[in-house]
Structures are given as structure tokens and as C-alpha cells.
PDB file of C-alpha atoms in Angstrom:
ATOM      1  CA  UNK T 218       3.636  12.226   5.859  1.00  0.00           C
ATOM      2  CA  UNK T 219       0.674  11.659   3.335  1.00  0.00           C
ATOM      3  CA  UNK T 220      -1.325   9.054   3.790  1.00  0.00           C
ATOM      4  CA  UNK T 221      -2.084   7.400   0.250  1.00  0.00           C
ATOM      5  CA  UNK T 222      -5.344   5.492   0.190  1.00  0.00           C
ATOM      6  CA  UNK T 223      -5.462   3.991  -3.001  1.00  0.00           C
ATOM      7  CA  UNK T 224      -2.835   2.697  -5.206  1.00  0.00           C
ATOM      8  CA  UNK T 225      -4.082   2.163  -8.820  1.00  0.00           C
ATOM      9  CA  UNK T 226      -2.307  -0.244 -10.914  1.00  0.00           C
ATOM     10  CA  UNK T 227      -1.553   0.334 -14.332  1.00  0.00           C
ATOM     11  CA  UNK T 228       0.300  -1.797 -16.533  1.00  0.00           C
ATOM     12  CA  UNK T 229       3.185  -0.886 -17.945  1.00  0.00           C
ATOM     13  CA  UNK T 230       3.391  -1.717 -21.470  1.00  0.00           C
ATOM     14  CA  UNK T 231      -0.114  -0.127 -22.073  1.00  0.00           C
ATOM     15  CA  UNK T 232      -0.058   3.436 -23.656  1.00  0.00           C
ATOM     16  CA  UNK T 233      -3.852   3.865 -23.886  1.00  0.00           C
ATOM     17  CA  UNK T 234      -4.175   3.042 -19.936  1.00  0.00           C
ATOM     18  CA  UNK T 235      -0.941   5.409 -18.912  1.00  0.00           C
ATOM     19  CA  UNK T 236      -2.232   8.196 -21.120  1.00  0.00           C
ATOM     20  CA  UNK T 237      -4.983   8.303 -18.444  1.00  0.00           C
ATOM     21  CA  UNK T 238      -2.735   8.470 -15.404  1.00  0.00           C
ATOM     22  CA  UNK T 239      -2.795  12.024 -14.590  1.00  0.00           C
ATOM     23  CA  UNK T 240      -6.248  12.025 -14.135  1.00  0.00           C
ATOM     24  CA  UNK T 241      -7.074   8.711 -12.559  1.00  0.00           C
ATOM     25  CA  UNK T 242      -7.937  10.475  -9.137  1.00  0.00           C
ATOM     26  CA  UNK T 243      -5.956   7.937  -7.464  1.00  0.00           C
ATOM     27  CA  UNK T 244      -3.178   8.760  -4.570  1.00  0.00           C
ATOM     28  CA  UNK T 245      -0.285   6.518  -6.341  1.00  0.00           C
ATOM     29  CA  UNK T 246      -0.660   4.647  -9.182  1.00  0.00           C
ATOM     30  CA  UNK T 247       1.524   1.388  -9.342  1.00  0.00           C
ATOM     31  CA  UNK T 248       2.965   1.285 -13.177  1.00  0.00           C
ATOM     32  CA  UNK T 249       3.072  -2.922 -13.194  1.00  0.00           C
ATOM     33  CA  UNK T 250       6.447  -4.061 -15.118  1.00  0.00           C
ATOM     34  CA  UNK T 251       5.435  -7.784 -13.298  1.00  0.00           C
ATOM     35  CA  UNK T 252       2.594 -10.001 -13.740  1.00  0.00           C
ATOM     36  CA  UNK T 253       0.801  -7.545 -15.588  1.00  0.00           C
ATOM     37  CA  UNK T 254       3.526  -7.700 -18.515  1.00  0.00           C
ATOM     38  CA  UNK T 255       3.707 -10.759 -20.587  1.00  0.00           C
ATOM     39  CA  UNK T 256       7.302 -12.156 -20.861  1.00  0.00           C
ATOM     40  CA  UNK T 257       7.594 -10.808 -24.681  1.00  0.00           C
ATOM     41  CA  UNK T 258       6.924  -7.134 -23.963  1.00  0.00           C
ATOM     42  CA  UNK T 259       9.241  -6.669 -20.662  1.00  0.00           C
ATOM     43  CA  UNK T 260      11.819  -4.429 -22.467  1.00  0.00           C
ATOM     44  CA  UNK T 261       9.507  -2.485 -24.172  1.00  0.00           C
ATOM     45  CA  UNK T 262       7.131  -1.935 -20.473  1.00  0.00           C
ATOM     46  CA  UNK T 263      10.759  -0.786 -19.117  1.00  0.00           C
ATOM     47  CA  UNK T 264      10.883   1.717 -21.383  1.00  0.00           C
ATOM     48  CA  UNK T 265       7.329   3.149 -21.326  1.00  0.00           C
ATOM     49  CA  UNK T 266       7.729   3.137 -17.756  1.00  0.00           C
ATOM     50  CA  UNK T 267      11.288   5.301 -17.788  1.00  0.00           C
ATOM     51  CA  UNK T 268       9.800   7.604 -20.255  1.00  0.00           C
ATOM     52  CA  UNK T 269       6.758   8.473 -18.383  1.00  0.00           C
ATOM     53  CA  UNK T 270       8.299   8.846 -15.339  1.00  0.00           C
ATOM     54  CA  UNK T 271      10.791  11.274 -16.749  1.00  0.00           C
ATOM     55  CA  UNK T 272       8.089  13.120 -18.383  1.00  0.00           C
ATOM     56  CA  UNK T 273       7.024  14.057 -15.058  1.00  0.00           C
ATOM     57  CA  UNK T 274       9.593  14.696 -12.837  1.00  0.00           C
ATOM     58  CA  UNK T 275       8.482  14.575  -9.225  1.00  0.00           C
ATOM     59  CA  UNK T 276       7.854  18.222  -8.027  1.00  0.00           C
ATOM     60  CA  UNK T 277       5.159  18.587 -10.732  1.00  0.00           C
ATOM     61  CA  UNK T 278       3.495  15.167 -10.116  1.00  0.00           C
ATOM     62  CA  UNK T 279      -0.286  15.136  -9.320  1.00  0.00           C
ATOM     63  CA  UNK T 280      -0.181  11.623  -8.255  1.00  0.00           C
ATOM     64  CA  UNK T 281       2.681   9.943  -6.669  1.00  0.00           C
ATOM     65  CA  UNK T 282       4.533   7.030  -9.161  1.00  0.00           C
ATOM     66  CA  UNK T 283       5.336   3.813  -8.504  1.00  0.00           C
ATOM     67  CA  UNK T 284       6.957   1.201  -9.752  1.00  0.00           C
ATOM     68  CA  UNK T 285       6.184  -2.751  -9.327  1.00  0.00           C
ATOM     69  CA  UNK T 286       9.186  -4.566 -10.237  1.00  0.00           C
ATOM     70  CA  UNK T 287       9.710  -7.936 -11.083  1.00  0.00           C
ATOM     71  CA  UNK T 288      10.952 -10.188  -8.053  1.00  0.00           C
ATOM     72  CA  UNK T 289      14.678  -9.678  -6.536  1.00  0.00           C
ATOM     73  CA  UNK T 290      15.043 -13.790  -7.301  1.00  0.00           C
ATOM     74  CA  UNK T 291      14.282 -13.412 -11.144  1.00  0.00           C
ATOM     75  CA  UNK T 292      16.520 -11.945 -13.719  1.00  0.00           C
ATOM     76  CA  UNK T 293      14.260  -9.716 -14.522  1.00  0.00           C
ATOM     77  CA  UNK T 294      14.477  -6.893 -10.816  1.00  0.00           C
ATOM     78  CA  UNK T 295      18.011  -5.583 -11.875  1.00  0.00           C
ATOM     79  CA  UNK T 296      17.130  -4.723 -15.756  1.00  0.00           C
ATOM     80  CA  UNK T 297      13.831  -2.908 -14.201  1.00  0.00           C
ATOM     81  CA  UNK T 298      15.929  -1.378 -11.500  1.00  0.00           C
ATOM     82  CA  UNK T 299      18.164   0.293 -14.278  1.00  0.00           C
ATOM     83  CA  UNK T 300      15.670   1.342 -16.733  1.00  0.00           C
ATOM     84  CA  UNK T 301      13.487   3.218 -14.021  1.00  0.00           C
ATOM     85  CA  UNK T 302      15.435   4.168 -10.988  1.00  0.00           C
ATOM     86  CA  UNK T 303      17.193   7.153 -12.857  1.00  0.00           C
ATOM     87  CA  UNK T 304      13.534   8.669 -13.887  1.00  0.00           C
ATOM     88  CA  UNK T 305      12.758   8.926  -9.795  1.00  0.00           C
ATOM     89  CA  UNK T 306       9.701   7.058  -9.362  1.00  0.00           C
ATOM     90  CA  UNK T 307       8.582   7.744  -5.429  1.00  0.00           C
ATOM     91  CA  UNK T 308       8.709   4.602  -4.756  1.00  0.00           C
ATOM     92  CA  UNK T 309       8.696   0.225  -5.924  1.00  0.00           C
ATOM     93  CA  UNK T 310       6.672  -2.483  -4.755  1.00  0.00           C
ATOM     94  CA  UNK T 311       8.430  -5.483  -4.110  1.00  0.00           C
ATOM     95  CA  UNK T 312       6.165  -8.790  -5.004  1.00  0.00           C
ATOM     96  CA  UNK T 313       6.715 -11.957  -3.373  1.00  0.00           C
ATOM     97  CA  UNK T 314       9.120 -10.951  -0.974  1.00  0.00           C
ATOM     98  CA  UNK T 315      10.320 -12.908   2.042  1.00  0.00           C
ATOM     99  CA  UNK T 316      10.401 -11.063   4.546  1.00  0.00           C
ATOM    100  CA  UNK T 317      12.469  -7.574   5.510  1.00  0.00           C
ATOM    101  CA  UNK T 318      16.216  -9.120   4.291  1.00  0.00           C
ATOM    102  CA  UNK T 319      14.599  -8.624   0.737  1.00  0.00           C
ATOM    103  CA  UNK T 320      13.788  -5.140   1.541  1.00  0.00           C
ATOM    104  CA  UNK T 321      16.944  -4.677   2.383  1.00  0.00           C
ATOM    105  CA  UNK T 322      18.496  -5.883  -0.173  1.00  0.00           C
ATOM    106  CA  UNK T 323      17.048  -3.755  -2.559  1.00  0.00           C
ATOM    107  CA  UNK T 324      17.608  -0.755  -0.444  1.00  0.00           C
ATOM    108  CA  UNK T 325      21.251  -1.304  -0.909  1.00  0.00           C
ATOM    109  CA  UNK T 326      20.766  -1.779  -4.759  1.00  0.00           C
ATOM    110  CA  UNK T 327      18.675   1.770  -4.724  1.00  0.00           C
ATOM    111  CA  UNK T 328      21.808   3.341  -2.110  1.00  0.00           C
ATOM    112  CA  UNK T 329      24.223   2.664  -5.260  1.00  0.00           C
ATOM    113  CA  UNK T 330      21.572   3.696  -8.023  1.00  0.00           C
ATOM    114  CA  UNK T 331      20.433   6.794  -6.681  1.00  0.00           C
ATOM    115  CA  UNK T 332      24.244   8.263  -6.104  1.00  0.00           C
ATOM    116  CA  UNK T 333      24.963   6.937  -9.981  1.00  0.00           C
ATOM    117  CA  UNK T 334      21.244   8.793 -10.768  1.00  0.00           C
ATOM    118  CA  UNK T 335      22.205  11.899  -8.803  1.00  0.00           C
ATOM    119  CA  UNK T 336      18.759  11.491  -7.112  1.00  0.00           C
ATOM    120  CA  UNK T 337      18.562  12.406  -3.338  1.00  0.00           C
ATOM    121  CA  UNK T 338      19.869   9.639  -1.498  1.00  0.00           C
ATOM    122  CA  UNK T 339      16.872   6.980   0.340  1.00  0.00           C
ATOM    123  CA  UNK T 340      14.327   9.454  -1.911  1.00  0.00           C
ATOM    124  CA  UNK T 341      12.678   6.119  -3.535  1.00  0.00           C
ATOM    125  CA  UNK T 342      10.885   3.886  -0.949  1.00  0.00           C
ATOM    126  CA  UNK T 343       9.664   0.735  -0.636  1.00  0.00           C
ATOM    127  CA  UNK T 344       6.382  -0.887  -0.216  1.00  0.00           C
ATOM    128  CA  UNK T 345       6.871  -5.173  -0.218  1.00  0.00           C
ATOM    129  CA  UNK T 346       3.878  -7.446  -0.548  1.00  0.00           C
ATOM    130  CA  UNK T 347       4.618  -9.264   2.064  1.00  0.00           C
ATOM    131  CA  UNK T 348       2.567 -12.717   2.321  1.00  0.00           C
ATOM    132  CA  UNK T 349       2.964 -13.683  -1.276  1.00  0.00           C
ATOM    133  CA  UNK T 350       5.573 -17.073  -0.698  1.00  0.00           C
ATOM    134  CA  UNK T 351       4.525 -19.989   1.706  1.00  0.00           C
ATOM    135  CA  UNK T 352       7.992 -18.375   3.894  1.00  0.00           C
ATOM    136  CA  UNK T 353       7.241 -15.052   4.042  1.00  0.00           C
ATOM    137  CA  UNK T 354       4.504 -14.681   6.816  1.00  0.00           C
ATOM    138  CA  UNK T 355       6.790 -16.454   9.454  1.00  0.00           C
ATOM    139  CA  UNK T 356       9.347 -12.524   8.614  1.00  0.00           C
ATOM    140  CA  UNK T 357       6.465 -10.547   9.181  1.00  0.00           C
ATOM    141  CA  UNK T 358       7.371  -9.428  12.634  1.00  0.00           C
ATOM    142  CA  UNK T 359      11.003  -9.097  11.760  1.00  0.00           C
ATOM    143  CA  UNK T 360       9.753  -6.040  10.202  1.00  0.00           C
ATOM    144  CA  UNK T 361       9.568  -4.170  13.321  1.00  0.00           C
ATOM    145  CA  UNK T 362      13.159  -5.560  14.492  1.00  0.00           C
ATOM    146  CA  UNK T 363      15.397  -4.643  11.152  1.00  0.00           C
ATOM    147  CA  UNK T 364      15.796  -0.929  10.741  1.00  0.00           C
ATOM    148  CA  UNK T 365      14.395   0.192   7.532  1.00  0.00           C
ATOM    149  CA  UNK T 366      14.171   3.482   6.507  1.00  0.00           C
ATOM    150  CA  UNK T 367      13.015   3.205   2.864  1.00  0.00           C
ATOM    151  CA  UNK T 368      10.058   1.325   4.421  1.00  0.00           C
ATOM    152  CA  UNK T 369       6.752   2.747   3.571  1.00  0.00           C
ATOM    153  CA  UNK T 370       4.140   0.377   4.335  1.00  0.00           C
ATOM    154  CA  UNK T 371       3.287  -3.610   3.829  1.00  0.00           C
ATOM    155  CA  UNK T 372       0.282  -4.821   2.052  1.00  0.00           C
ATOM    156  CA  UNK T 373      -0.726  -8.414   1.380  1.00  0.00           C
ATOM    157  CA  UNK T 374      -1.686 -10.404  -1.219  1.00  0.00           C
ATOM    158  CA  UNK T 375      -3.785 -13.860  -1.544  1.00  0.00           C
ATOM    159  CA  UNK T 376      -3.277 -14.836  -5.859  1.00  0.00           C
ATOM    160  CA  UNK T 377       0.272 -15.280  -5.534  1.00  0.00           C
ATOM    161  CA  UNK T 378       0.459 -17.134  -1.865  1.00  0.00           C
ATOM    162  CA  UNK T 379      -2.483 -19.666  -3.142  1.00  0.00           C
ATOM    163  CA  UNK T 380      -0.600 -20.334  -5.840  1.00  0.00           C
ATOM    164  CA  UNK T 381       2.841 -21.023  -4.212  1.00  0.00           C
ATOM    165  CA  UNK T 382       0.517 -23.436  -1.679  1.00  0.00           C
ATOM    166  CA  UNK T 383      -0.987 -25.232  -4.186  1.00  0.00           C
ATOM    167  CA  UNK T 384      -4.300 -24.204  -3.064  1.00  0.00           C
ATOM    168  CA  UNK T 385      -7.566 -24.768  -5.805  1.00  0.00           C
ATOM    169  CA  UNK T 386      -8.695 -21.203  -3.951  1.00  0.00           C
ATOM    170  CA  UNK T 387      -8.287 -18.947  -1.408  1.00  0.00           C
ATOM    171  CA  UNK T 388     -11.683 -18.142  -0.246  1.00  0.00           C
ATOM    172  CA  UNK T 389     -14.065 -19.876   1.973  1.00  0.00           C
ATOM    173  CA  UNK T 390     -17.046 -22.017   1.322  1.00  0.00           C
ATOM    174  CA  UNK T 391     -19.546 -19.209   2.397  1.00  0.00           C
ATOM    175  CA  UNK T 392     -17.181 -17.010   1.115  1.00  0.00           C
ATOM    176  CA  UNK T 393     -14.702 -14.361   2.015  1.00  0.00           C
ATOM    177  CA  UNK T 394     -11.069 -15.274   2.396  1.00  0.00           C
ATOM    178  CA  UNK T 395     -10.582 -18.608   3.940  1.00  0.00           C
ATOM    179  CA  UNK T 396      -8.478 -19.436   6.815  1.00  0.00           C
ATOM    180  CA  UNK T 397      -5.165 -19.030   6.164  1.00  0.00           C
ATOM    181  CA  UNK T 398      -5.812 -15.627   3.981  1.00  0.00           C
ATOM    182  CA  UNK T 399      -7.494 -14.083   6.742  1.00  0.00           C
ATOM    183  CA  UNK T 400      -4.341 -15.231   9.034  1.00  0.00           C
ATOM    184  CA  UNK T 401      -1.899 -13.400   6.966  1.00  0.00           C
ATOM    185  CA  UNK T 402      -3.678 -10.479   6.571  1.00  0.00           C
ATOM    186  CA  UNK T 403      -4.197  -9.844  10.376  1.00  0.00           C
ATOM    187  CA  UNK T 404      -0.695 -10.486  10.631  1.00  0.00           C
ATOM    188  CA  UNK T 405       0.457  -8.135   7.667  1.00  0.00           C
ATOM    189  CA  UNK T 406      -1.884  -5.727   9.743  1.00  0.00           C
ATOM    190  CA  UNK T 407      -0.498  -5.890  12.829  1.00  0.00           C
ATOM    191  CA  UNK T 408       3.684  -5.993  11.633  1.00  0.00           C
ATOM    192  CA  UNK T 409       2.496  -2.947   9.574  1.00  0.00           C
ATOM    193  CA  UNK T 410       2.078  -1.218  12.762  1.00  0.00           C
ATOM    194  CA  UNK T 411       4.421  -2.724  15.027  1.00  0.00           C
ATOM    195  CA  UNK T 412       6.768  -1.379  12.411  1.00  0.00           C
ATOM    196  CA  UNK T 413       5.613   1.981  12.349  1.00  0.00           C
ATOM    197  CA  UNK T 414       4.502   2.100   8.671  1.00  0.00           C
ATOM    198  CA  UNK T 415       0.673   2.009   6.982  1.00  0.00           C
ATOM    199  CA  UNK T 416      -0.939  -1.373   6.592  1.00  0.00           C
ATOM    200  CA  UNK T 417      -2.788  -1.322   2.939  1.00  0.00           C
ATOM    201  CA  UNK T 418      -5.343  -3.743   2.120  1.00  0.00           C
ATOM    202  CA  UNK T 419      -5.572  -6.445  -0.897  1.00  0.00           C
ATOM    203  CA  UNK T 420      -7.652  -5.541  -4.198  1.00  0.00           C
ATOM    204  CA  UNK T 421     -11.209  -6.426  -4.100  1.00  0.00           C
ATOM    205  CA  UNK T 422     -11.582  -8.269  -7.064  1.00  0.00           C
ATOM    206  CA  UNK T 423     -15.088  -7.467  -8.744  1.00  0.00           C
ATOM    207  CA  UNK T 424     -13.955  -4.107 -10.024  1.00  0.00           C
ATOM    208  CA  UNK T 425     -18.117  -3.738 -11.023  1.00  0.00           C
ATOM    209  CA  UNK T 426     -19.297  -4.326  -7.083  1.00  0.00           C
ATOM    210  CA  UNK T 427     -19.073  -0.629  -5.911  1.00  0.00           C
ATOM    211  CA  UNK T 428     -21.347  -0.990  -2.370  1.00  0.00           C
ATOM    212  CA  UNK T 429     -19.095  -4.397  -1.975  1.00  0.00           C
ATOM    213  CA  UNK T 430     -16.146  -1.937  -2.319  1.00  0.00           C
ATOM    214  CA  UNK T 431     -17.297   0.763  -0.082  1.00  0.00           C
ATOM    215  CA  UNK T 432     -17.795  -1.749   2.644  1.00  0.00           C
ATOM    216  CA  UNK T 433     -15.373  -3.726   2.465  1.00  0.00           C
ATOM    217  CA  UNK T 434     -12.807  -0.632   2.335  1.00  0.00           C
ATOM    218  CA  UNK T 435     -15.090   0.925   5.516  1.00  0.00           C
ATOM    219  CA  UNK T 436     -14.384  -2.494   7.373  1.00  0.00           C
ATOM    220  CA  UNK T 437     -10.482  -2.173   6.542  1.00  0.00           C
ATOM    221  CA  UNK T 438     -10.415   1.195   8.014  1.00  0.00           C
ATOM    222  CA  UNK T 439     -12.235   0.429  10.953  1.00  0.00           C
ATOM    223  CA  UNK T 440      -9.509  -2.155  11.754  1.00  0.00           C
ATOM    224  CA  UNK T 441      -6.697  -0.437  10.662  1.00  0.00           C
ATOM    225  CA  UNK T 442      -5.578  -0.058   7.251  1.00  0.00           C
ATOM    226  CA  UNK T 443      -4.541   2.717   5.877  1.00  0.00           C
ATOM    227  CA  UNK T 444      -5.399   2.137   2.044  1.00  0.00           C
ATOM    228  CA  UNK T 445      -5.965  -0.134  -0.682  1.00  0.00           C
ATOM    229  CA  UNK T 446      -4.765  -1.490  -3.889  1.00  0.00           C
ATOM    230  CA  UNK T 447      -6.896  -1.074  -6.908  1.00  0.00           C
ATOM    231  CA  UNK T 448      -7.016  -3.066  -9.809  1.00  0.00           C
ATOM    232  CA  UNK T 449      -9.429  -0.783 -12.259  1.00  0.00           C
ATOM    233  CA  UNK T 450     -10.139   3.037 -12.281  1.00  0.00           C
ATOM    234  CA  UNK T 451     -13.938   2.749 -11.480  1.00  0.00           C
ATOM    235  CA  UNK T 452     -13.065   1.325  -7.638  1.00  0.00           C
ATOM    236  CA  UNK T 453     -10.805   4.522  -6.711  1.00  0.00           C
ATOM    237  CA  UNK T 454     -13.435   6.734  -6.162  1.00  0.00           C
ATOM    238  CA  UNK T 455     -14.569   3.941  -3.298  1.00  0.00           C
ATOM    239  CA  UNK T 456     -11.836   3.489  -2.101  1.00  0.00           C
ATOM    240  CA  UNK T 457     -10.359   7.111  -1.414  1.00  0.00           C
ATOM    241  CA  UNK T 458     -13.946   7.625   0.177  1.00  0.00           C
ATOM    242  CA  UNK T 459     -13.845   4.510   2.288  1.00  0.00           C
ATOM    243  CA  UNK T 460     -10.449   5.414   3.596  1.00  0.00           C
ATOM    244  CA  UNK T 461     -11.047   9.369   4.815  1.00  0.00           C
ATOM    245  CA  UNK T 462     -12.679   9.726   8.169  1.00  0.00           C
ATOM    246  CA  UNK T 463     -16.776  11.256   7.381  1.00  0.00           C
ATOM    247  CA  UNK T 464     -17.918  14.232   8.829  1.00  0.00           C
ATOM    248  CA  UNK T 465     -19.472  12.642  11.656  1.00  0.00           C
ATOM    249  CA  UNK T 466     -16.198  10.876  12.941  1.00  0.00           C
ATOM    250  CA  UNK T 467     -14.224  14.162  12.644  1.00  0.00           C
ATOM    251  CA  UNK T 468     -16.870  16.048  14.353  1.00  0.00           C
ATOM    252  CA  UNK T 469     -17.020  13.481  17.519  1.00  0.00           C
ATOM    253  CA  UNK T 470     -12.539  13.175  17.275  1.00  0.00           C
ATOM    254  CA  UNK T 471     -13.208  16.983  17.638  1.00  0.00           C
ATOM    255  CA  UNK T 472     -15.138  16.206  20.924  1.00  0.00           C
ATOM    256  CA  UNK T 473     -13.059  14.071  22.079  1.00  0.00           C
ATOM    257  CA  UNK T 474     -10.042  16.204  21.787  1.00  0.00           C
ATOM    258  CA  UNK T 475     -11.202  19.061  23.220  1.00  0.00           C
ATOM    259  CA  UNK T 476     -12.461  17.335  26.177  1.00  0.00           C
ATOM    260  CA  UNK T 477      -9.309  15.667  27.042  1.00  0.00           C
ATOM    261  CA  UNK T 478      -7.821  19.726  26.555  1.00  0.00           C
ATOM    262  CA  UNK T 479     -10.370  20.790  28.994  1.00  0.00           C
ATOM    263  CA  UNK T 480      -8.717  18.635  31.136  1.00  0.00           C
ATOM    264  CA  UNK T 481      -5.119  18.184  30.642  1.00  0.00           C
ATOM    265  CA  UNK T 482      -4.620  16.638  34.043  1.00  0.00           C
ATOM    266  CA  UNK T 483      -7.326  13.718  34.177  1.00  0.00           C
ATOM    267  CA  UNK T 484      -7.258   9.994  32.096  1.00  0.00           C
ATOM    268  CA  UNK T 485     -10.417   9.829  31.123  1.00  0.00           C
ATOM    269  CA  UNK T 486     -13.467  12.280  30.647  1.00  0.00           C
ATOM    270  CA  UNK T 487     -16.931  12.087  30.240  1.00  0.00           C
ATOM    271  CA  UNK T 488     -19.229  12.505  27.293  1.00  0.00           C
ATOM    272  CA  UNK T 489     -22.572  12.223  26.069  1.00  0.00           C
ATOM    273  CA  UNK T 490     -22.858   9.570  29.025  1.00  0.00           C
ATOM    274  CA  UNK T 491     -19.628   7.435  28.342  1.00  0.00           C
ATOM    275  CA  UNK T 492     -16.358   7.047  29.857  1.00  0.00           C
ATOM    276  CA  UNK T 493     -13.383   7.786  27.432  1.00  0.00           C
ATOM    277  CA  UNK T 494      -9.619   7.299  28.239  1.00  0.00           C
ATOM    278  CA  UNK T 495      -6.485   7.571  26.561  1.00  0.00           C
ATOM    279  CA  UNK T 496      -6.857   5.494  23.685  1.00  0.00           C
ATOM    280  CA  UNK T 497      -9.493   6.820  22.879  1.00  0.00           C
ATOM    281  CA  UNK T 498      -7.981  10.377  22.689  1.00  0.00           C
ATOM    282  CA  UNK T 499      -5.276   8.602  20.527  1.00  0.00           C
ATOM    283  CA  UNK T 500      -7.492   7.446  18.216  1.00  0.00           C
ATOM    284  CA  UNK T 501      -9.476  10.675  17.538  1.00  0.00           C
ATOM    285  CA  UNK T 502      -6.016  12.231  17.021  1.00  0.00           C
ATOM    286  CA  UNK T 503      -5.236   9.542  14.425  1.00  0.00           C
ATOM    287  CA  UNK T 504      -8.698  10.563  12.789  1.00  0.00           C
ATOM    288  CA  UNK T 505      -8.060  13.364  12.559  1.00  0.00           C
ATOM    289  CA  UNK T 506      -4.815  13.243  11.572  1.00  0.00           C
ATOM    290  CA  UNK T 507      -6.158  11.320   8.375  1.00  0.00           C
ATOM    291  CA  UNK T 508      -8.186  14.355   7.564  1.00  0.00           C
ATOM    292  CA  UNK T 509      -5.059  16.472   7.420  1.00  0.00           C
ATOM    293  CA  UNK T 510      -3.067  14.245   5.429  1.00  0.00           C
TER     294      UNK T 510
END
């Protein structure tokens, strides 16, 4: 499966910012019908949003399509569901969801959609934001336990949960995320993978900090995340970069590979003076298989 590293929102109701879609560079763009939209133009952001998907149906996409819907809870999720499921986006986020019962829930509303559509059956998947209600981090583990094959990845978010706290902010004195963000996100990081699915990171607000970007996105990596959400054009260049292994790290995965091959009967092997074992061959396989994605 592709690994998409960033995921470039757009909003919806915007014709001058989806006219630049096709060549935004990004891996999946996110076409916003939520809390990019103000209340008065959600029809007419359904209706953009149907139209340009159907104007490029998916074989001939050069960027997979998304679609952020409005949450299951409002009145708003089944109108979007019906003005965009028919045009095939590859997938929806699902904001402020609770945990994997939501995820299912909408799975059933896309198993009923799709056959009315004629669209291949579980074709649209599902990415939640996962931390974004004060409930929702005590589900994230129940993401590994529910069976959910529409599930393609989690990814967190700090606006939304800060606000549903009543929190004045959600970063630290010195800085960074405080506390309880940073909590969430390891946790959204580790049910990501306990579930079997990528883990993609938060925006990074200040679109105009690019060496901010690069290192915060190499940092993300280097734990585990798979990709991240951008908020403007001008970060996805950063981001796609700070996501794919460099030459160096493919070179020494390489190594590492090939010296486990050399000796297919032995749990660890020696090079350039250091002891590697299996994990280590797992992760220079997972390197590598990012290059090949």
C-alpha cells in the first residue's frame, strides 16, 4: 500500500484554491467541507466538492482525494455523505470522533452508499482524528481490538481537544505542546500501530517556518509517523522530504539487509563495529519499504 506523507487541506467552498489541486505536489489533499466552511456556504462546498471529484474520477487522479466531513453527531455528516460519496473520493476524515464505534458507524453508512453509488464495495476509507473530544483518547486502544477494514490510519489533533477542555492553550510555557497534547499524541502513535495502520502527525502551524517544518517532520519520522497534515501549499514540499528515508539511511538499511542475508541462520550480525539484531533488520526493511512506496 502507498504510504501518503502529506495530506494538504483545501477548503471546499474555495474555487481559486481547488483550481490548484492537481498540482499541489501533495500525496492526498483533504477537500475541508468542516471547520474550514462557514455555516452559510455548506451546500454550496458540497457541491464544489461532488463536482470536482467527479471531474476526476479515480484511475486518472494524480493525487489521491479526500474528503473531511462534518462530524457523525451534527446534522450536517449525512447531507456531506450524499453529495460526495457517489463522486468516489478515496477516502473521509472523520473529525472529533470518539473512538473506533464512530468509525464504524460510518463504515456501515458508506456499505449502503457505495452499493446505491455502484462504487466497489469498502473502496472509500477512513482516516478519524482521533483525540479531538475530552472521551476519545480513553478508545484509542480499542482501535486495535474492533475489526476495521476501511481503517487507514489515525492522526491527532490539539485545536479541537483544547477547546472541548476548556484549555486558554495547548502548548507549554517554554513551548511545544504541553502535557496532555504530547500524551495523546504518543498514544494516537502507538494505537496507530497496534492497529496496523499509519500514524500521521498534527499540522505545524507557522506555515512560513520551513527549517521548523523540516525538523519537526524529521523528529516525527524518527518516532514513527508515517505523514503529516498540512495546512498551506508552501509546507508540502517539507513535509514529503521529511517523511522519505535520505540516501544515507537507505544505503546503511541496504547494509543491514544484506548482512542479515549473508547469514540467514544467525540473530544478530556485525557491522562497522556494532552488534545488530532483529529489530534492527525490521526496521531497515521498513526503510526501505518507505522508499518503494
Amino acid at each position: 500500500m502507498t504510504t501518503l506523507r502529506s495530506w494538504l487541506f483545501i477548503p471546499g467552498d474555495s474555487e481559486k484554491k481547488l483550481s490548484k489541486v492537481d498540482d499541489c505536489g501533495a500525496d492526498a489533499v483533504i477537500l475541508d467541507l468542516e471547520d474550514a466552511v462557514a455555516p452559510a456556504n455548506k451546500v454550496q462546498a458540497r457541491s464544489m466538492v461532488s463536482a470536482f471529484l467527479h471531474d476526476r474520477p479515480s484511475p486518472s487522479r494524480s493525487v489521491q482525494l479526500w474528503v473531511r466531513i462534518n462530524p457523525l453527531d451534527s446534522h450536517l455528516a449525512l447531507a456531506d455523505l450524499a453529495a460526495v460519496v457517489a463522486a468516489g473520493p478515496n477516502g473521509l476524515m472523520l473529525p472529533k470522533a470518539d473512538g473506533p464505534k464512530d468509525v464504524e458507524r460510518l463504515s456501515h453508512y458508506l456499505d449502503a452508499l457505495e452499493v446505491q453509488a455502484g462504487i466497489e464495495p469498502g473502496s472509500i476509507r477512513i482516516l478519524p482524528v482521533a483525540t479531538e473530544t475530552a472521551i476519545a483518547p480513553f478508545a484509542l486502544g480499542d482501535y486495535a481490538r474492533i475489526p476495521l477494514s476501511r481503517l487507514a490510519g489515525l492522526t491527532w489533533g490539539a485545536e479541537d481537544l483544547s477547546a472541548a477542555i476548556g484549555a486558554s492553550t495547548n502548548l507549554a510555557p517554554a513551548g511545544g505542546w504541553a502535557f496532555t497534547y504530547r500524551m495523546v499524541r504518543a498514544q494516537t502513535l502507538l494505537a496507530a500501530h497496534a492497529a496496523g495502520v499509519p500514524a500521521i502527525e498534527t499540522l505545524y502551524v507557522d506555515f512560513r517556518d520551513e527549517d521548523g517544518l523540516r525538523a519537526s517532520c524529521q523528529a516525527a519520522r524518527a518516532e514513527g509517523f508515517s505523514g503529516r497534515i498540512a495546512i498551506h501549499p508552501a509546507q508540502v514540499a517539507a513535509i514529503n522530504a521529511g517523511f522519505s528515508p535520505s540516501e544515507a539511511e537507505l544505503a546503511f538499511a541496504r547494509r543491514v539487509v544484506a548482512a542479515f542475508e549473508a547469514e540467514p541462520d544467525v540473530g544478530t550480525v556485525g557491522l562497522d563495529g556494532k552488534m545488530y539484531d532483529i529489530p534492527h533488520l525490521k526496521q531497515a526493511r521498513r526503510t526501505l519499504g518507505l522508499s518503494a512506496s
